[in-house]
Short mmCIF file of C-alpha atoms in Angstrom, two decimals:
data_model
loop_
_atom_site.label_atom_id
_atom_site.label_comp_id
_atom_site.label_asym_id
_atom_site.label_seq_id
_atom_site.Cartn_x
_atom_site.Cartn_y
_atom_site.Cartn_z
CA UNK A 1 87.29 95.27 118.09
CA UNK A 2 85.51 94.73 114.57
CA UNK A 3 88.71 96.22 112.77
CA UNK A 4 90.87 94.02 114.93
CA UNK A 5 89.01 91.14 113.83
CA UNK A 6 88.41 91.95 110.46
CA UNK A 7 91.72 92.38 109.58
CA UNK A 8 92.48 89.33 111.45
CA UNK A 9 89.96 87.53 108.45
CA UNK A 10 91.61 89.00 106.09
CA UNK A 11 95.51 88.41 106.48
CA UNK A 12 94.27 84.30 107.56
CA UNK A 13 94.99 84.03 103.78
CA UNK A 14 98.49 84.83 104.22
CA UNK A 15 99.19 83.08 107.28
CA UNK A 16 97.54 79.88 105.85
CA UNK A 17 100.00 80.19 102.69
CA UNK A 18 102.84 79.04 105.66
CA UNK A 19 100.71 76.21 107.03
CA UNK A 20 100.57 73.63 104.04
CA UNK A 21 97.57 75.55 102.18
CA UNK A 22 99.36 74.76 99.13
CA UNK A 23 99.26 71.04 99.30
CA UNK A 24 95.82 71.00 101.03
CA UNK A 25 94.32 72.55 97.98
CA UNK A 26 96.78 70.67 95.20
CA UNK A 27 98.24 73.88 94.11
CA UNK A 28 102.23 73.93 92.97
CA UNK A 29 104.60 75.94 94.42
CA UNK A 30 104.26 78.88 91.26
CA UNK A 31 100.37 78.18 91.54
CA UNK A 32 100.65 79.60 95.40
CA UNK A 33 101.91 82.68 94.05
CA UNK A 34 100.03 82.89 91.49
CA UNK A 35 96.64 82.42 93.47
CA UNK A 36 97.55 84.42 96.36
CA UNK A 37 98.11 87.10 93.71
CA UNK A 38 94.55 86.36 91.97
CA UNK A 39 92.52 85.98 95.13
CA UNK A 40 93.75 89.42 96.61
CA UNK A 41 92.50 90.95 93.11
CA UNK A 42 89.25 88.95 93.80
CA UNK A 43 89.14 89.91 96.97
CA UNK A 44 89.14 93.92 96.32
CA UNK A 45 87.60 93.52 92.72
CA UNK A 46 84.45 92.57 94.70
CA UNK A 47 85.07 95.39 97.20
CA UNK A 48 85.14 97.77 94.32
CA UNK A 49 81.95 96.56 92.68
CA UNK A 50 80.46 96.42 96.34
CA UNK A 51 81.30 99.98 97.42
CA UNK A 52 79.24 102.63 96.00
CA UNK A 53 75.81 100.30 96.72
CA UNK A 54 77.25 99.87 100.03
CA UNK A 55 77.71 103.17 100.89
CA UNK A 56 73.70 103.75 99.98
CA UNK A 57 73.08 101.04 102.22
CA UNK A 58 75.33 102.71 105.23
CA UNK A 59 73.29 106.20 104.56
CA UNK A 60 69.46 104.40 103.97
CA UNK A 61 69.67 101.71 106.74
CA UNK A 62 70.83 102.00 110.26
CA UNK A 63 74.57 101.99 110.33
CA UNK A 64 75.13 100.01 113.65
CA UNK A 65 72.66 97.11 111.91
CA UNK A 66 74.12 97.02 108.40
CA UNK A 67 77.47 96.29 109.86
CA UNK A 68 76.47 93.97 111.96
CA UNK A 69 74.76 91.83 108.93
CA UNK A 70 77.95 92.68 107.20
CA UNK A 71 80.10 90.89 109.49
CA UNK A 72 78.18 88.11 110.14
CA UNK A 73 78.11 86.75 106.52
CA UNK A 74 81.35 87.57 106.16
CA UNK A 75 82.23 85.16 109.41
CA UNK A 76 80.01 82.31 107.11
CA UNK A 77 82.13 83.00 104.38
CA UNK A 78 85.75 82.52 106.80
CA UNK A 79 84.32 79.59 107.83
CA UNK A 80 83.70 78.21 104.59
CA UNK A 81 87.46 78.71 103.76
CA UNK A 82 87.79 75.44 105.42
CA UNK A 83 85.86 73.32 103.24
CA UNK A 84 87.60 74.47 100.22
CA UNK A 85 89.55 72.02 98.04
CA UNK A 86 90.85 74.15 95.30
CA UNK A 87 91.50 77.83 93.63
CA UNK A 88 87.86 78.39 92.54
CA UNK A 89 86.22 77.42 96.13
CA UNK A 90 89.06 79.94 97.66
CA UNK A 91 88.16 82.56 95.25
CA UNK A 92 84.23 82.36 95.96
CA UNK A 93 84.47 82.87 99.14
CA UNK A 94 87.20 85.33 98.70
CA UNK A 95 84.25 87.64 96.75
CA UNK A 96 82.13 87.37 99.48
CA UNK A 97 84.58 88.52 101.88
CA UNK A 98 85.25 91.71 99.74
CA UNK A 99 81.39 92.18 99.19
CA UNK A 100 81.04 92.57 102.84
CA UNK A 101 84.37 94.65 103.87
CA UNK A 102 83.04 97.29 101.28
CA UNK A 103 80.74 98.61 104.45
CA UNK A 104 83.39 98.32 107.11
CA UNK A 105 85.61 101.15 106.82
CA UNK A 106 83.21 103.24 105.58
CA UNK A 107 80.83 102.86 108.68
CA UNK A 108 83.41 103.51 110.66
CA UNK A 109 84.76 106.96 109.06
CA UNK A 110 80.27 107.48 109.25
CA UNK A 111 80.09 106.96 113.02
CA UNK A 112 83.36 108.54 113.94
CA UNK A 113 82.48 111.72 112.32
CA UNK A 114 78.76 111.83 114.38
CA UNK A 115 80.32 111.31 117.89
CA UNK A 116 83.67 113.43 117.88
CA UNK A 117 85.09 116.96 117.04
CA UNK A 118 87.49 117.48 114.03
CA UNK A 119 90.55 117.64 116.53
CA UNK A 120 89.41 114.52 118.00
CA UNK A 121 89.25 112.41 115.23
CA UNK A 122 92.28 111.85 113.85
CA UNK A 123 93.51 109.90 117.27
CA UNK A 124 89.84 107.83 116.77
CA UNK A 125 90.64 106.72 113.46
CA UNK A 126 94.03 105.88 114.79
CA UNK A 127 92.27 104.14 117.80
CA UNK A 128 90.40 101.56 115.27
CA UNK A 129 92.81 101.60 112.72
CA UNK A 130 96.06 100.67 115.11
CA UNK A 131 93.80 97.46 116.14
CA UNK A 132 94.48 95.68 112.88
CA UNK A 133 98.27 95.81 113.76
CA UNK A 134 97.01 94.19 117.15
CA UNK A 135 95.50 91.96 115.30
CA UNK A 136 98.71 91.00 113.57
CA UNK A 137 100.12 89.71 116.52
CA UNK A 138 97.06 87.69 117.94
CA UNK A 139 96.55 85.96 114.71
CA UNK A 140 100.44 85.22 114.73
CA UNK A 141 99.87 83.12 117.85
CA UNK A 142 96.91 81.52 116.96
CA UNK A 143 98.71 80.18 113.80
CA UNK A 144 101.38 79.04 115.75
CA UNK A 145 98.64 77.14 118.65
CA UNK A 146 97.03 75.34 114.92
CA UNK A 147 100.59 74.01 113.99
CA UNK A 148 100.39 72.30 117.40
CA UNK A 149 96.75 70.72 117.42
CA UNK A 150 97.47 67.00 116.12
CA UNK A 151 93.47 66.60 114.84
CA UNK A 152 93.69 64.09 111.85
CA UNK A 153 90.30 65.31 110.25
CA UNK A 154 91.16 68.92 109.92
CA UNK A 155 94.84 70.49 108.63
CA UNK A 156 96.54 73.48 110.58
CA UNK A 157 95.05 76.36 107.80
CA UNK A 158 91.55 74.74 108.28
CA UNK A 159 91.41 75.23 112.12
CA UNK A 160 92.80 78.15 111.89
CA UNK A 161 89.46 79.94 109.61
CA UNK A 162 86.99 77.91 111.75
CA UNK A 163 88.51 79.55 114.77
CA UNK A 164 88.48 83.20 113.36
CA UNK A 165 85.34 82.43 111.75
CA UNK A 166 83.89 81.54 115.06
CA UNK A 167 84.85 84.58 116.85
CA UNK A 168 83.96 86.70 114.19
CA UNK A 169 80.43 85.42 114.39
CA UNK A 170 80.34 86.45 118.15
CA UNK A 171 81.61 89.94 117.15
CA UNK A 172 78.61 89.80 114.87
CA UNK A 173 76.34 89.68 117.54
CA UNK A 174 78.10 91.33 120.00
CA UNK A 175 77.81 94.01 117.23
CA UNK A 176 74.02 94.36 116.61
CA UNK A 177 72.94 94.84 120.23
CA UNK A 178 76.01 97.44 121.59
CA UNK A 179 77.10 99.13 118.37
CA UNK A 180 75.31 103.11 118.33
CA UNK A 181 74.14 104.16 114.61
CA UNK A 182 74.07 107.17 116.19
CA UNK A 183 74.30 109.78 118.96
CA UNK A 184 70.95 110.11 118.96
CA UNK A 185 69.90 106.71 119.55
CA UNK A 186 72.85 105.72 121.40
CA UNK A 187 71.64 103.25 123.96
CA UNK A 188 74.59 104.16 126.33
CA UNK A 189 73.69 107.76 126.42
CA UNK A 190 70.25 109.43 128.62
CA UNK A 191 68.60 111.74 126.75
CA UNK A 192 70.56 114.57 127.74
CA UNK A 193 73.79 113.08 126.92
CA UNK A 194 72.64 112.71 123.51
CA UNK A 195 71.53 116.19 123.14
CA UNK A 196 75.30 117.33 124.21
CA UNK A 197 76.64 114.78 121.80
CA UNK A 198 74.75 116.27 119.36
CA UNK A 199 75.84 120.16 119.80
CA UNK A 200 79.47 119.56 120.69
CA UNK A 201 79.58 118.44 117.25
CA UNK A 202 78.40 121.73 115.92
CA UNK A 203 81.53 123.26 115.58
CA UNK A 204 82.19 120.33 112.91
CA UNK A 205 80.00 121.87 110.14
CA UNK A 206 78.93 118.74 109.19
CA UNK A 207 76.15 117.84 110.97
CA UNK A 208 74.96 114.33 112.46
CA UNK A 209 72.90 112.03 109.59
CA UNK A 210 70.53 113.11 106.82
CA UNK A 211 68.71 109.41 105.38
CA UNK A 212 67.89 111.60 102.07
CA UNK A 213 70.13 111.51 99.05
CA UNK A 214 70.91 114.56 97.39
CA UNK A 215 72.11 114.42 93.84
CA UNK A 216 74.06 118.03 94.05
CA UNK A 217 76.07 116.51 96.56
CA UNK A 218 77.15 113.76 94.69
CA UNK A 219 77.91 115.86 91.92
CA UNK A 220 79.89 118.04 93.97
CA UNK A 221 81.87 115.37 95.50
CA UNK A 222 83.40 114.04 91.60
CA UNK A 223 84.21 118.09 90.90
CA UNK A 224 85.83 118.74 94.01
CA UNK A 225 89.82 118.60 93.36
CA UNK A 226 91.33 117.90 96.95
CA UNK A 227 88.90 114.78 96.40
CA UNK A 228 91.06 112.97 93.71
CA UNK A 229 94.16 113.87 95.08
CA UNK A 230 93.40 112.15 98.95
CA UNK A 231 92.40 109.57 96.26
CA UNK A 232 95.68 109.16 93.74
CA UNK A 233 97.02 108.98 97.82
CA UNK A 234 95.04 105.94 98.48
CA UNK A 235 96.03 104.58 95.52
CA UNK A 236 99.78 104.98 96.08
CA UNK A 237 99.25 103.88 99.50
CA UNK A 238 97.79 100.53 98.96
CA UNK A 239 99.85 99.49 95.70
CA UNK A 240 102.34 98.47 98.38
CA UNK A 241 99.91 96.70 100.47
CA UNK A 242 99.92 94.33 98.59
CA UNK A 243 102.96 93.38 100.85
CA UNK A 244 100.78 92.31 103.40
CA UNK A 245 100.02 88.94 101.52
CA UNK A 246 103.97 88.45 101.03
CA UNK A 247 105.58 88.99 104.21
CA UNK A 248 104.81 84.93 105.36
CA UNK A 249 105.93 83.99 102.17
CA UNK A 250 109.34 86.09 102.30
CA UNK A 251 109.90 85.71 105.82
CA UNK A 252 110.04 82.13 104.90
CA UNK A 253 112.44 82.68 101.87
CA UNK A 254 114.95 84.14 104.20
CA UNK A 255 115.21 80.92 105.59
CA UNK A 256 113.25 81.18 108.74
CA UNK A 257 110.42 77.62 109.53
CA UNK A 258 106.94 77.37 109.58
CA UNK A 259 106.91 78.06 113.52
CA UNK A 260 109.48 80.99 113.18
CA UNK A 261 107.76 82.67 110.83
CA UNK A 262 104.14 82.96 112.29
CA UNK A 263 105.95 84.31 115.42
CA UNK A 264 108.06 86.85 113.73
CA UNK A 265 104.68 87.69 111.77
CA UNK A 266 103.68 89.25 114.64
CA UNK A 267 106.52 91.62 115.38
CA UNK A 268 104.59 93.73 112.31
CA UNK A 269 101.80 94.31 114.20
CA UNK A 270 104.03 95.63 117.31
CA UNK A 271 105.71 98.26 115.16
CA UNK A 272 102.47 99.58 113.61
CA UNK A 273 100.97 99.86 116.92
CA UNK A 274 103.97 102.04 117.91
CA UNK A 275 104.09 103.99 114.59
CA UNK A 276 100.44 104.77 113.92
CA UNK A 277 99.82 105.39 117.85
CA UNK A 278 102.73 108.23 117.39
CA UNK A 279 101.89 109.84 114.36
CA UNK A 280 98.18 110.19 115.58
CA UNK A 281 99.11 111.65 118.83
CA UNK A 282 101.51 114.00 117.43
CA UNK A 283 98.59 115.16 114.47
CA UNK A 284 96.03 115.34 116.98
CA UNK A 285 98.00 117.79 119.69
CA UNK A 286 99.94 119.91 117.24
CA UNK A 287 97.41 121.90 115.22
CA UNK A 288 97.26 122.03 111.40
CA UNK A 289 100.21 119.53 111.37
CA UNK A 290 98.43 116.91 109.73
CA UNK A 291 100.26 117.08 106.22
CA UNK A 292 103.26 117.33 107.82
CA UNK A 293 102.87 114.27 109.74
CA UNK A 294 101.86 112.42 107.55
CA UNK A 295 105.06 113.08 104.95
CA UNK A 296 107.41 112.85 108.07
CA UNK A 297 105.79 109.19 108.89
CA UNK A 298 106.24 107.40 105.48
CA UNK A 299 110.11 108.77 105.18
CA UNK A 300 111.48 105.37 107.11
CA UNK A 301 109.43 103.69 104.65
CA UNK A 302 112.13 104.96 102.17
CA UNK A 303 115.19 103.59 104.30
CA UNK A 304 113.50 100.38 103.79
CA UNK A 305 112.89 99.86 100.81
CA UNK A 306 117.14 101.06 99.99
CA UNK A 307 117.81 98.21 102.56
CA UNK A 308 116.04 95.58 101.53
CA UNK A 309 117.03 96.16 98.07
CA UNK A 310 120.63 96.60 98.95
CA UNK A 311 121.64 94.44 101.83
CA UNK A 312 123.79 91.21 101.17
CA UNK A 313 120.83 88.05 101.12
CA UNK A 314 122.90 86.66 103.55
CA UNK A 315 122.57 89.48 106.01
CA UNK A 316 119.13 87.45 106.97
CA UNK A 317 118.70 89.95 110.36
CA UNK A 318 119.22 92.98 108.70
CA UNK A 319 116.28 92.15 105.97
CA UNK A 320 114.21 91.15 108.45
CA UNK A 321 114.21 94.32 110.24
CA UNK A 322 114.05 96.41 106.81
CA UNK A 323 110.45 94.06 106.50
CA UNK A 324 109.68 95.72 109.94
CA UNK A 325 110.04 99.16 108.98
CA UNK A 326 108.58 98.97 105.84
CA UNK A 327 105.14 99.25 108.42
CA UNK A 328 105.65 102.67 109.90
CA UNK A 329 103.89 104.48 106.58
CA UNK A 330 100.62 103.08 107.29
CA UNK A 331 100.75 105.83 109.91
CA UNK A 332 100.12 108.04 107.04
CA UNK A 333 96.72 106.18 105.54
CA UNK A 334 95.39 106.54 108.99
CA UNK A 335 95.76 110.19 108.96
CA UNK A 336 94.69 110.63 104.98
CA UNK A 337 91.27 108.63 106.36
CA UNK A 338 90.89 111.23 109.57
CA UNK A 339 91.49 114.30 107.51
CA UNK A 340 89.36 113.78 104.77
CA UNK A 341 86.63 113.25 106.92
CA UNK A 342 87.40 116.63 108.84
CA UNK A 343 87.59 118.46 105.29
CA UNK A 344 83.88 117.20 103.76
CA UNK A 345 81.03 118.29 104.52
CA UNK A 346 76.94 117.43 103.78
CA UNK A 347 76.10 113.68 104.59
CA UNK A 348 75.38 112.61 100.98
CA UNK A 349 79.06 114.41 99.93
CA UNK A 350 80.46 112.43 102.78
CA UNK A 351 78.78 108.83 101.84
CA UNK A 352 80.28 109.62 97.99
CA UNK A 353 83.79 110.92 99.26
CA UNK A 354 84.18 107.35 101.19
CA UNK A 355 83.39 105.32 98.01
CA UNK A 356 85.83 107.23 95.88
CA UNK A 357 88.19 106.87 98.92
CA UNK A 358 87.90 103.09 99.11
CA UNK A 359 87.26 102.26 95.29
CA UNK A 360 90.81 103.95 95.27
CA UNK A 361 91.69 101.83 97.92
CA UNK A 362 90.46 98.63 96.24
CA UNK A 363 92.35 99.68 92.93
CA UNK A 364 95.80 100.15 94.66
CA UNK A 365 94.84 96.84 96.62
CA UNK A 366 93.75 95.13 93.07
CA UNK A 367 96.86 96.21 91.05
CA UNK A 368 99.66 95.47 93.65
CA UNK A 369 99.26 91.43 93.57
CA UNK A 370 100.16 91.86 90.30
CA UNK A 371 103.66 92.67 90.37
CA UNK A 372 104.88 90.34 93.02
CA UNK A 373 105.91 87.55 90.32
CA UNK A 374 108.46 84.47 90.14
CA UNK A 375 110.95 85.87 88.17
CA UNK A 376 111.41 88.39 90.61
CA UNK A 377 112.30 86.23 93.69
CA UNK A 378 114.19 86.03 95.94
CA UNK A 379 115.00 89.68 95.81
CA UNK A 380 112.07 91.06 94.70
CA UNK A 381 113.69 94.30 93.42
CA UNK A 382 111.05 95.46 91.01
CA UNK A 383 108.48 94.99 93.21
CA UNK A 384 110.41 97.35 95.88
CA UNK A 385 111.23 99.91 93.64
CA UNK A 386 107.74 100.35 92.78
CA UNK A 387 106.77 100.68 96.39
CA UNK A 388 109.86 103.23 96.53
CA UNK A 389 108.18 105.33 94.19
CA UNK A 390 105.02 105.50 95.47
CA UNK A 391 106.12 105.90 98.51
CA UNK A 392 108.04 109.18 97.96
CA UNK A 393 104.94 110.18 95.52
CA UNK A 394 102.51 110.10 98.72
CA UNK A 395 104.91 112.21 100.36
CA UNK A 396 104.36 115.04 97.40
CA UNK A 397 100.51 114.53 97.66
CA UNK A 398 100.39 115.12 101.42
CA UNK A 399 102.08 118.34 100.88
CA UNK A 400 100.15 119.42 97.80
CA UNK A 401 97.33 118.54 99.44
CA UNK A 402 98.20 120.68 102.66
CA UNK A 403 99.21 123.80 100.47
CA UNK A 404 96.15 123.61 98.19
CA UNK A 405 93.92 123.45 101.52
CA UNK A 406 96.03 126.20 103.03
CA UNK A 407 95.47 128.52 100.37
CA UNK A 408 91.70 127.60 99.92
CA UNK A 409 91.36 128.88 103.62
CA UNK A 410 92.88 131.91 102.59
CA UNK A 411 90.79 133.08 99.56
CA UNK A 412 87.84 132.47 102.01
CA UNK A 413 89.44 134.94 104.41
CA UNK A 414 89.56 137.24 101.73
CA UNK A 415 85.67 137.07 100.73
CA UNK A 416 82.61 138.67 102.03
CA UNK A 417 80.97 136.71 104.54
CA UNK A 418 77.75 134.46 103.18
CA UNK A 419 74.43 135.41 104.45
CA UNK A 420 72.90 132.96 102.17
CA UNK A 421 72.24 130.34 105.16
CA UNK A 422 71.73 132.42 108.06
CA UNK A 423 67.76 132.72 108.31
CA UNK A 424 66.56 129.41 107.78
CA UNK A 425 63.21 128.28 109.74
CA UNK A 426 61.54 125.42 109.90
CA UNK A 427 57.70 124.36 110.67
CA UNK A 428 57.56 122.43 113.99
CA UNK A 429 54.29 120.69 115.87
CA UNK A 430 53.75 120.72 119.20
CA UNK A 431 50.76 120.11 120.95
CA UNK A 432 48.62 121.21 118.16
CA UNK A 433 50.36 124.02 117.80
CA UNK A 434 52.66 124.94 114.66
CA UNK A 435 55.83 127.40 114.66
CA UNK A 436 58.66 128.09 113.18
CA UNK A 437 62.05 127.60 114.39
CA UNK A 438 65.34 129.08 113.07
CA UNK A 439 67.97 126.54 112.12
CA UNK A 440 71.52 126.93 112.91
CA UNK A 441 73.75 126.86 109.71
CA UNK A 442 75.73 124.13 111.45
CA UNK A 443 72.84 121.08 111.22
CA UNK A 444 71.71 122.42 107.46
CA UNK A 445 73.47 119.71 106.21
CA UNK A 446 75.51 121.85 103.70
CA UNK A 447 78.72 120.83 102.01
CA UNK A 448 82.18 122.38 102.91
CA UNK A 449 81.71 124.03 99.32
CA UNK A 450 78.46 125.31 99.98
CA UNK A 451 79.25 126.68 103.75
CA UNK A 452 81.40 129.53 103.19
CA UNK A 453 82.06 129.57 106.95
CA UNK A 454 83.94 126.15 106.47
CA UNK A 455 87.81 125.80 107.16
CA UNK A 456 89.56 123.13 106.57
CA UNK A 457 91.97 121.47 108.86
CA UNK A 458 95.38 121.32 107.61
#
């Protein structure tokens, strides 16, 4: 539900752009682009800066709270977007709305790696990732109900944050009181339950939580190759996302209205439900097939991006659905997030491996804005060519990335098993009485490096 909403916040920007934002805050034609372009770099320039302290946050505080606070100064901040006259009051805001996303995705990967099994999380990361595309649609509709309210005081774009700002602020709250920060203090689960969460986990490696930073970990984390690879990945994922912002504003250069377009706006989120529920399912039930997937996923991406840059411009229904399939690669993000969760071990590794994750995220998210510019229109082709070569560049990473695992979990086969970790005891107290009790390699909170026992998921 966050994720739904959240994303939601987040593409209102674009949406507004086709309900008269432009004249609302006295900005030309050129200046739209132009803005749109410098408010997502804003936006993910502040998520950048944002991560990494973040991240500390999500492994000091409890996660289910921090989130919660998160999301309910980032509904202030959507509401705000109403009262804003002109570029710099959009681009305040906008900062604050990055500052706060910088915890979001990261709790998330957190939480979903303390309740389920390797093999189950792929298809819960696609679970709350495949709600943004739901989200798609819904905020599609509501655009289209704002063109329709005749209110003199407030414009179409202005209703349209105070209503997403409002129910953002219920998800807030809704938030604090239901959302676990972990399984074992999950108020849905009896005491037993939460034991059983606890050790079907084990066979994770990874533990549940450790509050204590450890400096080797970190270290670890900005040495460990596979690392900057799923990163270069994110990067080359979300250069192209920058499409998200542009798909109003070239939906409406094919010639389609205002009402047209926020209605076809939400055929997007239909095929990315169907896409990313797919390539999930298929990852999750075929084993080791992860890699694969993912490459298979992000090859329609490829037709697109020939069709869109080849088509006639007066073939209006055949660009359209090019725009549509340019969607099915997110598929491919969603499994990259899963899978690098399932390959890292040791919490403080883990709370590092998100922020490089994301800050890569926020880079490719930064950059892409950049090269959607005026001389380019109507066709756009340099902007789709670079999405065609990232696009067939994250299909060599996925398979690099697969192969280097692949033979990692071979030279471990090949070793002498590690005895290093096996007798470990600990002092516990119990009615007065002190003893020690051996602890199971599993909640030592080692790294993936570190545990020679560790295989990685392919």
């Amino acid at each position: 539900m966050c994720r739904k909403i959240q994303y939601m916040d987040k593409a209102t920007l674009g949406n507004a752009a086709a309900l008269n934002l432009r004249e609302d805050t006295h900005l030309s034609t050129d200046e739209l682009m132009c803005s749109c372009t410098r408010l997502g770099t804003v936006f993910y320039l502040s998520y950048l800066v944002f991560e990494f302290p973040q991240n500390l946050a999500l492994q000091r505080f409890p996660v289910g709270k921090w989130l919660s606070i998160n999301i309910f100064v980032w509904a202030v901040a959507l509401c705000c977007h109403a009262a804003c006259k002109n570029f710099a009051g959009l681009m305040i805001v906008r900062l604050i709305l990055g500052m706060c996303e910088g915890s979001i995705t990261s709790g998330f990967m957190i939480v979903s790696s303390m309740f389920y099994t390797r093999s189950e999380q792929t298809l819960r990361v696609g679970y709350w990732c495949k709600l943004p595309t739901t989200a798609q649609i819904i905020s599609g509709f509501i655009s289209f109900g704002t063109l329709h309210m005749k209110a003199v005081e407030l414009a179409a774009w202005q209703w349209l944050f105070i209503i997403m700002g409002a129910i953002t602020v219920v998800t807030a709250i809704a938030f604090w009181f239901l959302f676990p920060d972990s399984p074992t203090t999950a108020w849905f689960l009896t005491q037993e339950e939460r034991a059983q969460a606890v050790q079907r986990i084990k066979e994770n490696q990874t533990g549940v939580e450790n509050k204590h930073f450890k400096r080797e970990q970190m270290i670890e984390a900005f040495t460990d190759p596979k690392i900057w690879l799923f990163a270069l990945f994110s990067v080359l994922t979300n250069i192209p996302n920058s499409l998200s912002n542009q798909r109003q504003i070239i939906i409406l250069s094919f010639g389609f209205n205002q009402l047209q377009t926020t209605l076809l706006g939400c055929v997007d989120g239909i095929v990315e439900i169907i896409t990313i529920w797919t390539g999930t399912a298929v990852a999750s039930r075929i084993p080791n097939s992860r890699g694969y997937v993912a490459a298979a996923w992000m090859t329609p991406n490829l037709l697109a991006v020939f069709l869109i840059n080849f088509l006639p411009w007066d073939n209006k229904v055949g660009l359209l659905i090019s725009l549509f399939i340019s969607g099915v690669g997110t598929t491919a993000f969603v499994i990259s997030l899963s899978w690098i969760s399932s390959v890292t071990a040791g919490h403080t590794k883990r709370i590092t491996v998100n922020t490089i994750m994301l800050s890569a995220y926020c880079v490719g998210n930064a950059v892409g804005p950049f090269m959607w510019r005026e001389q380019y229109k109507p066709r756009n082709h340099v902007p789709w060519a670079v999405i065609g070569v990232c696009i067939v560049c994250r299909i060599i990473l996925m398979l690099t990335i697969r192969i280097y695992l692949f033979f990692e979990n071979k030279r471990r086969d090949r070793e002498e098993r590690d005895t290093t970790y096996d007798e470990v005891y600990i002092d516990v107290t119990k009615d007065g009485v002190t003893k020690k009790v051996r602890l199971d390699k599993e909640y030592l909170d080692l790294t993936d490096i570190q545990n020679r026992d560790f295989r990685y998921v392919l």
